[in-house]
Short mmCIF file of C-alpha atoms and ligand atoms in Angstrom, two decimals:
data_model
loop_
_atom_site.label_atom_id
_atom_site.label_comp_id
_atom_site.label_asym_id
_atom_site.label_seq_id
_atom_site.Cartn_x
_atom_site.Cartn_y
_atom_site.Cartn_z
CA MET A 29 0.00 0.00 0.00
CA PRO A 30 1.39 3.36 -0.96
CA GLU A 31 2.43 5.43 2.06
CA LEU A 32 3.59 9.03 2.44
CA PRO A 33 6.83 8.68 0.42
CA GLU A 34 5.08 6.89 -2.45
CA VAL A 35 2.32 9.50 -2.66
CA GLU A 36 4.89 12.30 -2.36
CA THR A 37 6.83 10.76 -5.27
CA VAL A 38 3.75 10.72 -7.47
CA CYS A 39 2.84 14.24 -6.34
CA ARG A 40 6.28 15.60 -7.31
CA GLN A 41 6.08 13.89 -10.69
CA LEU A 42 2.60 15.07 -11.55
CA ALA A 43 2.83 18.62 -10.22
CA PRO A 44 4.98 20.14 -13.04
CA HIS A 45 2.77 18.52 -15.69
CA MET A 46 -0.55 19.47 -14.13
CA GLN A 47 -0.07 22.84 -12.47
CA GLY A 48 -1.27 25.70 -14.67
CA ARG A 49 -3.13 23.38 -17.05
CA VAL A 50 -6.90 23.36 -17.53
CA LEU A 51 -8.79 20.12 -16.87
CA ARG A 52 -10.75 19.38 -20.00
CA GLU A 53 -12.69 16.46 -18.54
CA LEU A 54 -12.81 14.10 -15.59
CA GLU A 55 -14.24 10.79 -16.68
CA VAL A 56 -15.15 8.34 -13.94
CA LEU A 57 -15.37 4.85 -15.42
CA ASP A 58 -16.07 3.04 -12.14
CA PRO A 59 -18.79 4.73 -9.99
CA ARG A 60 -17.40 2.96 -6.91
CA TRP A 61 -14.35 5.27 -7.15
CA CYS A 62 -16.40 8.29 -6.04
CA GLN A 63 -19.45 6.77 -4.33
CA PRO A 64 -21.78 7.94 -2.90
CA ALA A 65 -21.36 10.99 -5.20
CA PRO A 66 -22.57 10.39 -8.75
CA PRO A 67 -19.70 10.56 -11.31
CA GLY A 68 -21.43 13.35 -13.20
CA GLU A 69 -21.39 15.58 -10.14
CA LEU A 70 -17.58 15.32 -9.83
CA ALA A 71 -17.11 15.94 -13.52
CA ASP A 72 -19.31 19.04 -13.48
CA ALA A 73 -17.46 20.46 -10.46
CA VAL A 74 -14.01 20.33 -12.06
CA ARG A 75 -14.58 20.56 -15.82
CA GLY A 76 -12.82 23.50 -17.47
CA ARG A 77 -11.10 24.59 -14.28
CA ARG A 78 -7.47 25.63 -14.06
CA ILE A 79 -5.25 23.49 -11.83
CA GLU A 80 -3.45 25.73 -9.35
CA ARG A 81 -1.55 23.15 -7.34
CA VAL A 82 -0.96 19.44 -6.86
CA ALA A 83 -0.26 18.64 -3.22
CA ARG A 84 -0.15 15.82 -0.65
CA ARG A 85 -1.69 15.50 2.80
CA GLY A 86 -0.88 12.23 4.64
CA LYS A 87 -1.42 9.55 2.01
CA TYR A 88 -3.89 11.68 0.04
CA LEU A 89 -3.12 13.41 -3.25
CA LEU A 90 -4.89 16.74 -3.83
CA VAL A 91 -5.53 18.48 -7.12
CA GLU A 92 -6.39 22.09 -6.20
CA PHE A 93 -8.40 24.00 -8.80
CA ALA A 94 -9.29 27.66 -9.11
CA ASP A 95 -12.10 28.89 -6.81
CA ASP A 96 -11.12 26.47 -3.98
CA VAL A 97 -12.38 23.36 -5.70
CA THR A 98 -10.28 20.34 -4.65
CA LEU A 99 -10.16 16.82 -6.01
CA VAL A 100 -8.92 14.49 -3.25
CA MET A 101 -7.65 11.07 -4.28
CA HIS A 102 -6.48 8.10 -2.22
CA LEU A 103 -4.60 5.17 -3.80
CA ARG A 104 -5.45 2.73 -0.95
CA MET A 105 -4.11 -0.75 -1.70
CA THR A 106 -3.32 -0.94 -5.38
CA GLY A 107 -4.12 2.45 -6.92
CA THR A 108 -1.68 4.07 -9.35
CA LEU A 109 -1.74 7.40 -11.16
CA LEU A 110 -0.13 7.30 -14.60
CA LEU A 111 0.67 10.31 -16.76
CA VAL A 112 0.38 9.41 -20.44
CA ALA A 113 0.20 11.20 -23.80
CA GLU A 114 -3.12 11.07 -25.62
CA ARG A 115 -1.91 8.43 -28.08
CA GLU A 116 -0.89 6.14 -25.19
CA ASP A 117 -4.35 6.28 -23.65
CA ARG A 118 -5.51 3.06 -25.22
CA SER A 119 -9.03 1.85 -24.55
CA GLY A 120 -9.13 -1.44 -22.69
CA ARG A 121 -6.34 -0.54 -20.31
CA PRO A 122 -6.86 -2.91 -17.37
CA HIS A 123 -8.27 -1.58 -14.11
CA LEU A 124 -8.78 1.96 -15.36
CA ARG A 125 -11.17 3.67 -12.92
CA ALA A 126 -10.93 7.37 -13.76
CA ARG A 127 -9.30 9.57 -16.39
CA LEU A 128 -8.28 13.23 -16.14
CA GLU A 129 -7.87 14.91 -19.49
CA LEU A 130 -5.57 17.94 -19.56
CA ASP A 131 -5.75 20.72 -22.15
CA ASP A 132 -2.30 19.88 -23.51
CA GLY A 133 -3.43 16.41 -24.52
CA HIS A 134 -1.90 14.57 -21.58
CA ARG A 135 -4.02 12.23 -19.49
CA VAL A 136 -3.72 11.19 -15.87
CA LEU A 137 -5.11 7.69 -15.43
CA PHE A 138 -6.23 6.30 -12.09
CA CYS A 139 -5.78 2.53 -12.39
CA ASP A 140 -6.63 0.27 -9.51
CA GLN A 141 -6.81 -3.50 -9.57
CA ARG A 142 -8.53 -3.98 -6.22
CA ARG A 143 -10.82 -0.93 -6.50
CA PHE A 144 -10.33 0.46 -2.97
CA GLY A 145 -8.95 3.74 -4.30
CA THR A 146 -11.17 6.79 -4.11
CA GLY A 147 -11.81 10.24 -5.58
CA GLU A 148 -13.85 13.01 -4.01
CA VAL A 149 -14.46 16.67 -4.79
CA LEU A 150 -14.55 19.25 -1.97
CA LEU A 151 -15.90 22.77 -2.41
CA GLY A 152 -14.28 25.58 -0.44
CA THR A 153 -11.30 25.66 1.93
CA ALA A 154 -13.47 24.99 4.99
CA ALA A 155 -14.61 21.71 3.49
CA VAL A 156 -10.97 20.70 2.96
CA GLU A 157 -10.06 21.58 6.55
CA ASP A 158 -13.06 19.66 7.90
CA TYR A 159 -12.28 16.66 5.74
CA PHE A 160 -8.68 16.34 6.90
CA GLY A 161 -9.31 17.61 10.40
CA SER A 162 -11.24 14.43 11.21
CA ARG A 163 -8.98 12.08 9.25
CA LEU A 164 -5.38 13.15 9.65
CA GLY A 165 -3.12 14.02 12.53
CA ILE A 166 0.22 15.80 12.44
CA GLU A 167 2.21 15.88 9.16
CA PRO A 168 5.51 14.17 10.02
CA LEU A 169 7.52 16.18 7.48
CA SER A 170 6.19 19.53 8.69
CA PRO A 171 7.96 21.76 11.27
CA ASP A 172 5.07 20.97 13.67
CA PHE A 173 6.34 17.42 14.12
CA THR A 174 8.66 17.99 17.05
CA ALA A 175 9.58 15.60 19.85
CA GLU A 176 7.41 17.71 22.16
CA ALA A 177 4.41 17.41 19.83
CA LEU A 178 4.89 13.65 19.55
CA ARG A 179 5.21 13.38 23.32
CA ALA A 180 1.90 15.22 23.79
CA LEU A 181 0.20 12.78 21.37
CA THR A 182 1.55 9.69 23.14
CA ARG A 183 1.00 10.71 26.73
CA ASP A 184 -1.11 8.21 28.75
CA ARG A 185 -1.82 6.10 25.69
CA ARG A 186 -1.63 2.34 26.10
CA ALA A 187 -1.66 1.42 22.41
CA PRO A 188 1.44 -0.44 21.21
CA VAL A 189 3.75 2.03 19.50
CA LYS A 190 3.35 0.41 16.08
CA ALA A 191 -0.45 0.61 16.25
CA PHE A 192 -0.07 4.26 17.32
CA LEU A 193 2.14 5.07 14.31
CA LEU A 194 -0.35 3.44 11.92
CA THR A 195 -3.24 5.54 13.23
CA GLN A 196 -3.60 8.29 10.61
CA GLU A 197 -5.50 10.55 13.05
CA ARG A 198 -2.32 10.77 15.16
CA VAL A 199 0.56 10.88 12.68
CA ALA A 200 -0.44 11.18 9.00
CA GLY A 201 1.10 9.12 6.24
CA VAL A 202 3.02 6.38 8.10
CA GLY A 203 2.04 2.82 7.15
CA ASN A 204 3.42 -0.68 7.69
CA ILE A 205 6.75 -0.23 5.91
CA TYR A 206 7.83 3.08 7.44
CA ALA A 207 6.58 2.15 10.91
CA ASP A 208 8.86 -0.95 10.92
CA GLU A 209 11.82 1.01 9.57
CA ALA A 210 11.35 3.90 12.03
CA LEU A 211 11.01 1.61 15.08
CA PHE A 212 14.17 -0.24 14.11
CA ARG A 213 16.07 3.03 13.70
CA ALA A 214 14.81 4.17 17.11
CA ARG A 215 15.54 0.74 18.72
CA ILE A 216 11.97 0.46 20.01
CA HIS A 217 9.96 -2.78 20.07
CA PRO A 218 6.67 -2.41 18.12
CA LEU A 219 4.59 -3.80 20.97
CA ARG A 220 5.89 -1.36 23.57
CA PRO A 221 2.95 0.68 24.96
CA VAL A 222 3.48 4.11 23.46
CA GLY A 223 2.71 5.95 26.72
CA THR A 224 5.65 4.22 28.46
CA LEU A 225 8.31 5.59 26.11
CA ARG A 226 10.89 7.72 27.84
CA ARG A 227 11.59 11.26 26.72
CA GLY A 228 14.78 10.25 24.93
CA GLN A 229 12.98 7.45 23.11
CA ILE A 230 10.26 9.79 21.92
CA ALA A 231 12.91 12.14 20.53
CA ALA A 232 14.63 9.18 18.81
CA LEU A 233 11.32 7.99 17.40
CA ARG A 234 10.52 11.45 16.04
CA ASP A 235 13.89 11.57 14.24
CA ALA A 236 13.53 7.97 13.03
CA VAL A 237 10.11 8.58 11.48
CA VAL A 238 11.46 11.61 9.60
CA GLU A 239 14.63 9.76 8.48
CA SER A 240 12.65 6.72 7.31
CA LEU A 241 10.23 8.82 5.33
CA GLU A 242 13.02 10.88 3.77
CA ALA A 243 14.88 7.71 2.81
CA GLY A 244 11.67 6.56 1.14
CA ILE A 245 11.31 9.81 -0.80
CA ASP A 246 15.01 9.67 -1.84
CA ALA A 247 14.44 6.15 -3.21
CA ARG A 248 11.26 7.37 -4.88
CA GLY A 249 9.18 5.04 -2.77
CA ALA A 250 9.02 1.29 -2.39
CA THR A 251 7.41 -1.05 -4.89
CA ILE A 252 6.39 -4.31 -3.31
CA GLU A 253 3.53 -5.22 -5.61
CA ASP A 254 1.60 -2.60 -7.47
CA PHE A 255 2.99 0.82 -6.69
CA ARG A 256 4.25 2.62 -9.79
CA HIS A 257 5.47 6.12 -10.48
CA ALA A 258 3.47 8.40 -12.75
CA ASP A 259 5.71 7.18 -15.62
CA GLY A 260 5.17 3.52 -14.73
CA ALA A 261 8.60 3.04 -13.09
CA ARG A 262 9.07 1.31 -9.77
CA GLY A 263 10.37 2.70 -6.49
CA SER A 264 13.65 1.29 -5.16
CA LEU A 265 13.40 1.45 -1.34
CA GLN A 266 12.46 -2.25 -1.22
CA ASP A 267 16.13 -2.99 -2.11
CA ARG A 268 17.26 -0.94 0.90
CA PHE A 269 14.84 -1.87 3.67
CA LEU A 270 16.65 -2.14 7.00
CA VAL A 271 14.30 -4.77 8.50
CA HIS A 272 10.98 -4.71 6.67
CA ARG A 273 10.47 -8.00 4.76
CA ARG A 274 13.97 -9.18 5.74
CA GLU A 275 13.02 -12.11 8.00
CA GLY A 276 16.07 -14.33 8.71
CA GLU A 277 18.55 -11.85 7.23
CA PRO A 278 21.20 -10.29 9.49
CA CYS A 279 20.35 -7.04 11.28
CA PRO A 280 22.34 -4.25 9.57
CA ARG A 281 23.42 -3.03 13.02
CA CYS A 282 24.23 -6.15 15.10
CA GLY A 283 23.96 -9.12 12.74
CA SER A 284 21.21 -10.94 14.67
CA PRO A 285 18.62 -12.56 12.40
CA ILE A 286 15.62 -10.35 11.77
CA ARG A 287 12.39 -11.84 13.12
CA LYS A 288 8.83 -11.49 11.96
CA LEU A 289 5.97 -11.07 14.40
CA ARG A 290 2.46 -9.63 14.34
CA ALA A 291 1.73 -6.16 15.63
CA ALA A 292 -1.37 -4.06 14.98
CA GLY A 293 -2.61 -7.00 12.87
CA ARG A 294 0.26 -6.61 10.42
CA GLY A 295 3.37 -8.60 9.59
CA THR A 296 6.09 -6.75 11.52
CA TYR A 297 9.85 -7.07 11.32
CA VAL A 298 12.24 -6.50 14.21
CA CYS A 299 15.78 -7.14 15.36
CA PRO A 300 15.26 -9.05 18.64
CA ARG A 301 18.51 -7.67 20.02
CA CYS A 302 18.29 -3.99 19.00
CA GLN A 303 14.57 -3.81 19.80
CA PRO A 304 14.08 -5.71 23.08
CA ARG A 305 10.60 -6.92 23.82
CA PRO A 306 8.83 -4.94 26.58
CA ARG A 307 8.64 -6.73 29.94
CA ALA A 308 5.20 -7.82 31.13
CA PRO A 309 3.73 -5.32 33.62
CA ARG A 310 4.23 -6.38 37.24
CA PRO A 311 1.08 -7.45 39.08
CA PRO A 312 0.47 -5.57 42.36
CA THR A 313 1.63 -8.58 44.43
CA ALA A 314 5.03 -8.73 42.74
CA ARG A 315 6.63 -6.71 45.57
CA SER A 316 5.50 -9.10 48.28
CA VAL A 317 8.33 -11.28 49.56
CA SER A 318 6.04 -14.29 49.66
CA ALA A 319 5.14 -13.99 46.01
CA PRO A 320 6.49 -16.94 44.05
CA PRO A 321 9.26 -16.10 41.57
CA ARG A 322 7.80 -15.45 38.13
CA LYS A 323 9.28 -16.33 34.81
CA MET A 324 9.76 -13.24 32.70
ZN1 LIG B 418 20.18 -5.66 15.67
#
C-alpha cells in the first residue's frame, strides 16, 4: 500500500505537468471510485477549471483548482496514477477507474486493480479543513512534528507504538513499511505501549520517522507489488529496507537474524537484540516477599 513517500513521489512527478493546465474532462469509469457521489457531479465540479496546485496530505493526493475546488484522491491498496500522452491512452487498459484529461493532450489515469482507491471533490477551503481535520493528525515532514508534539500525542496512551504510528488521526502518512523502519532506527519494540516511552525514546522516534520517510522519498518510494510512479517506473526502497520484509537476514546493526511477528494485525519485522521486547507489567503482588518467583 502506498504510504507518504510513495504519494509524495507521485505528487512531485505530476505537479509540473498538471499545475497551470486546464482540466478538459474528468471521466469516472467506475462509480465505486467516487461513491456515494454520482460521477457526473464530480465531472461538473471540475470541468474546465485551471489546476493551481498538486499537493499531498498524509497519504492523500490533492488537485487544487481555481475557486477552491479540490479533487482528493487516495490510492489505498493498489491504486496508481499514470501520466500518459493522448496516443498512449488506449481503450481497454486494465483496471482503469478514472481519467483526467488535460488541455495539452496529456491524461492522468487512475488505475486500480482492487478498487479500494477513491476520488472526491470538496468545495471551499473550509470543506478541505473539515475533511482532513477528522482524518489526519500531524504531518511528520512539517515543522510541527517535534519531539514535544509527539510526546503530547503519546502521553497516557496504552496502544502499542506500532499501532499508534499506523493511526492516521495521530501521525499522518506512516504505514506498515515506514513504521517498521522507524521503530528499528529508534531501537523500540513495536509492541511497547506508546505511553511508556521515555523522553529520549520519543525524541529518537521522532527523528527515526522523519529519516525513514526521507529515505523513502530519496528512493522514490518502495514497490512491493503494485505501486508505480506516474511514468510507470518502480520505487527502489524495497532494495534498501533495514528490517521490513527481511526475515532471517542479518540485522544491519548487530547481525542478529531479523524476526517476523504480528503487531497491529500486520506482519512486523524486528531485530530481537536491537529492539528488546517490553517486559510484562508487574502485578500488584510482585513486591510481596512471599510472591513466588515469576518467569519473565
Ligand atoms: Zn540488531
